[in-house]
CSV table of C-alpha atoms in Angstrom, one decimal:
chain,number,residue,atom,x,y,z
A,1,LEU,CA,-4.3,2.1,1.8
A,2,TYR,CA,-2.8,-1.4,2.0
A,3,TRP,CA,-2.1,-1.2,-1.7
A,4,LEU,CA,-0.3,2.1,-1.3
A,5,PHE,CA,2.0,0.5,1.3
A,6,TRP,CA,3.2,-2.1,-1.2
A,7,PHE,CA,3.0,-0.2,-4.5
A,8,PRO,CA,6.4,1.5,-4.2
A,9,ASN,CA,8.0,-1.9,-4.5
A,10,THR,CA,7.0,-1.9,-8.2
A,11,ALA,CA,9.0,1.2,-8.9
A,12,TYR,CA,11.8,0.0,-6.6
A,13,GLN,CA,12.4,-2.7,-9.2
A,14,PHE,CA,13.7,-0.1,-11.6
A,15,MET,CA,16.6,0.5,-9.1
A,16,ILE,CA,17.9,-3.1,-9.2
A,17,PRO,CA,20.6,-2.4,-11.9
A,18,ARG,CA,22.4,-0.2,-9.4
A,19,HIS,CA,23.8,-3.4,-8.0
A,20,LEU,CA,25.8,-3.8,-11.2
A,21,ALA,CA,28.2,-1.2,-9.8
A,22,ASP,CA,29.6,-3.4,-7.1
A,23,TYR,CA,28.5,-7.0,-7.7
A,24,CYS,CA,31.8,-8.3,-8.9
A,25,ALA,CA,34.4,-9.2,-6.3
A,26,HIS,CA,37.0,-10.6,-8.7
A,27,PHE,CA,38.0,-9.5,-12.2
A,28,ASP,CA,40.2,-11.4,-14.5
A,29,LYS,CA,43.3,-10.0,-16.3
A,30,ASN,CA,41.1,-8.4,-19.0
A,31,ARG,CA,39.0,-6.6,-16.4
A,32,VAL,CA,36.0,-9.0,-17.0
A,33,CYS,CA,33.9,-10.2,-14.2
A,34,ASP,CA,34.3,-14.0,-14.7
A,35,THR,CA,32.1,-15.1,-11.7
A,36,GLY,CA,28.9,-13.2,-12.2
A,37,SER,CA,28.5,-12.0,-15.8
A,38,TRP,CA,25.1,-13.7,-16.0
A,39,LEU,CA,23.9,-11.2,-13.4
A,40,VAL,CA,23.9,-8.3,-15.9
A,41,SER,CA,21.0,-10.0,-17.8
A,42,PHE,CA,19.2,-10.9,-14.6
A,43,PHE,CA,19.3,-7.3,-13.2
A,44,PHE,CA,18.1,-5.7,-16.4
A,45,VAL,CA,15.3,-8.3,-17.0
A,46,TYR,CA,14.2,-7.9,-13.4
A,47,ALA,CA,14.2,-4.1,-13.8
A,48,LEU,CA,12.3,-4.3,-17.0
A,49,ALA,CA,9.6,-6.5,-15.3
A,50,GLY,CA,9.0,-3.6,-13.0
A,51,LEU,CA,7.8,-1.4,-15.9
A,52,PRO,CA,4.6,-3.3,-16.8
A,53,THR,CA,4.1,-4.2,-13.1
A,54,PHE,CA,4.2,-0.5,-12.1
A,55,TYR,CA,1.9,0.5,-15.0
A,56,TYR,CA,-0.6,-2.4,-14.4
A,57,ALA,CA,-0.9,-1.9,-10.7
A,58,LEU,CA,-1.5,1.8,-10.9
A,59,ASN,CA,-3.8,1.5,-13.9
A,60,ARG,CA,-5.9,-1.2,-12.2
A,61,MET,CA,-6.2,0.9,-9.0
A,62,GLU,CA,-7.2,3.9,-11.1
A,63,GLY,CA,-9.9,1.7,-12.7
A,64,LEU,CA,-11.1,0.4,-9.4
A,65,LEU,CA,-11.5,3.9,-8.0
A,66,ALA,CA,-13.3,5.1,-11.2
A,67,SER,CA,-15.8,2.3,-10.8
A,68,VAL,CA,-16.3,2.9,-7.0
A,69,PHE,CA,-16.1,6.7,-7.0
A,70,SER,CA,-15.7,8.9,-10.1
A,71,HIS,CA,-13.4,9.1,-13.1
A,72,ARG,CA,-12.1,12.5,-12.0
A,73,LEU,CA,-11.1,11.2,-8.6
A,74,SER,CA,-9.3,8.2,-10.1
A,75,GLN,CA,-7.2,10.5,-12.4
A,76,GLY,CA,-6.2,12.5,-9.3
A,77,PHE,CA,-5.2,9.3,-7.5
A,78,ALA,CA,-2.4,8.5,-10.0
A,79,PHE,CA,-1.2,12.1,-9.8
A,80,LEU,CA,-0.9,11.8,-6.0
A,81,ALA,CA,0.2,8.2,-5.8
A,82,ILE,CA,3.4,8.7,-7.9
A,83,PRO,CA,5.0,11.3,-5.6
A,84,LEU,CA,4.2,9.0,-2.6
A,85,THR,CA,5.7,6.2,-4.5
A,86,THR,CA,8.9,8.2,-5.1
A,87,LEU,CA,9.0,8.9,-1.3
A,88,GLY,CA,8.7,5.2,-0.7
A,89,VAL,CA,11.5,4.3,-3.1
A,90,MET,CA,13.7,7.0,-1.5
A,91,LEU,CA,13.0,5.5,1.9
A,92,GLY,CA,13.9,2.1,0.6
A,93,LEU,CA,17.1,3.2,-1.2
A,94,PHE,CA,18.6,5.6,1.4
A,95,GLU,CA,17.2,4.4,4.7
A,96,ARG,CA,16.7,0.7,3.8
A,97,ALA,CA,13.2,1.0,5.1
A,98,ASN,CA,10.7,-1.7,4.3
A,99,SER,CA,7.0,-1.4,3.5
A,100,TRP,CA,5.8,-2.7,6.9
A,101,GLU,CA,7.7,0.1,8.6
A,102,VAL,CA,4.9,2.4,7.6
A,103,LEU,CA,2.9,0.6,10.3
A,104,THR,CA,5.7,-0.1,12.8
A,105,HIS,CA,7.6,3.2,12.7
A,106,PRO,CA,5.4,5.8,11.0
A,107,LEU,CA,6.7,8.8,12.9
A,108,LYS,CA,10.3,7.9,12.2
A,109,LEU,CA,9.5,7.7,8.4
A,110,VAL,CA,7.6,11.0,8.5
A,111,ASN,CA,10.6,12.7,10.2
A,112,ILE,CA,13.0,11.3,7.6
A,113,SER,CA,10.6,12.3,4.8
A,114,VAL,CA,10.4,15.9,6.0
A,115,GLY,CA,14.2,15.9,6.2
A,116,TYR,CA,14.3,14.9,2.5
A,117,PHE,CA,12.5,18.1,1.6
A,118,LYS,CA,15.0,20.2,3.5
A,119,ASN,CA,18.0,18.7,1.7
A,120,THR,CA,18.6,20.2,-1.7
A,121,ASP,CA,20.1,17.0,-3.1
A,122,MET,CA,17.3,14.8,-1.9
A,123,LEU,CA,14.7,17.3,-3.2
A,124,LEU,CA,16.4,17.2,-6.6
A,125,PHE,CA,16.3,13.4,-6.5
A,126,PHE,CA,12.7,13.5,-5.5
A,127,GLY,CA,11.8,15.8,-8.4
A,128,ILE,CA,13.7,13.8,-11.0
A,129,PHE,CA,12.4,10.5,-9.9
A,130,THR,CA,8.8,11.8,-9.7
A,131,VAL,CA,8.9,13.3,-13.2
A,132,SER,CA,10.4,10.0,-14.4
A,133,LEU,CA,7.6,8.0,-12.9
A,134,TYR,CA,5.0,10.3,-14.5
A,135,LEU,CA,6.7,9.9,-17.8
A,136,ILE,CA,6.9,6.1,-17.4
A,137,TYR,CA,3.2,5.8,-16.4
A,138,TYR,CA,1.7,8.3,-18.9
A,139,GLY,CA,4.2,7.3,-21.6
A,140,PHE,CA,3.3,3.6,-21.2
A,141,GLN,CA,-0.3,4.5,-21.3
A,142,ALA,CA,0.2,6.4,-24.6
A,143,PHE,CA,2.2,3.5,-26.0
A,144,ILE,CA,-0.5,1.0,-25.2
A,145,ARG,CA,-3.2,3.3,-26.8
A,146,LEU,CA,-1.1,3.2,-30.1
A,147,PHE,CA,-1.6,-0.6,-30.2
A,148,ILE,CA,-5.0,-0.9,-28.5
A,149,PRO,CA,-7.0,2.1,-29.5
A,150,ASN,CA,-10.1,1.3,-27.4
A,151,ARG,CA,-8.1,1.4,-24.1
């Protein structure tokens, strides 16, 4: 349960390039951001670091559950953890909620989450991001199996 509170932060890392849209306060005459061009590389490297972190954390938890319970239960865990992760990312993006607010303001977060499923735009975002996380996780898994067949 503790792991699940913090896991959405790995997927939230994918969202860091959104800051590129408004990070520059001053442009030069050629419309180039002269004060923070180095941030472009930083944002993308940081976001790319989220990919293996997301995969590794979910895969390791799946392995732990397989060793403690059963392999079937562990596969179901990833299937359920990804939509919960999407919800956590949405709460972080739109409500600026933090992981510890699950413990300090759980009813508020539940009410907000229910509201997301009543709003068509938020429901669409939820679906797209959930499918994307499934593709990232299972695609990364397939990619690794190409290079490490015994995995």
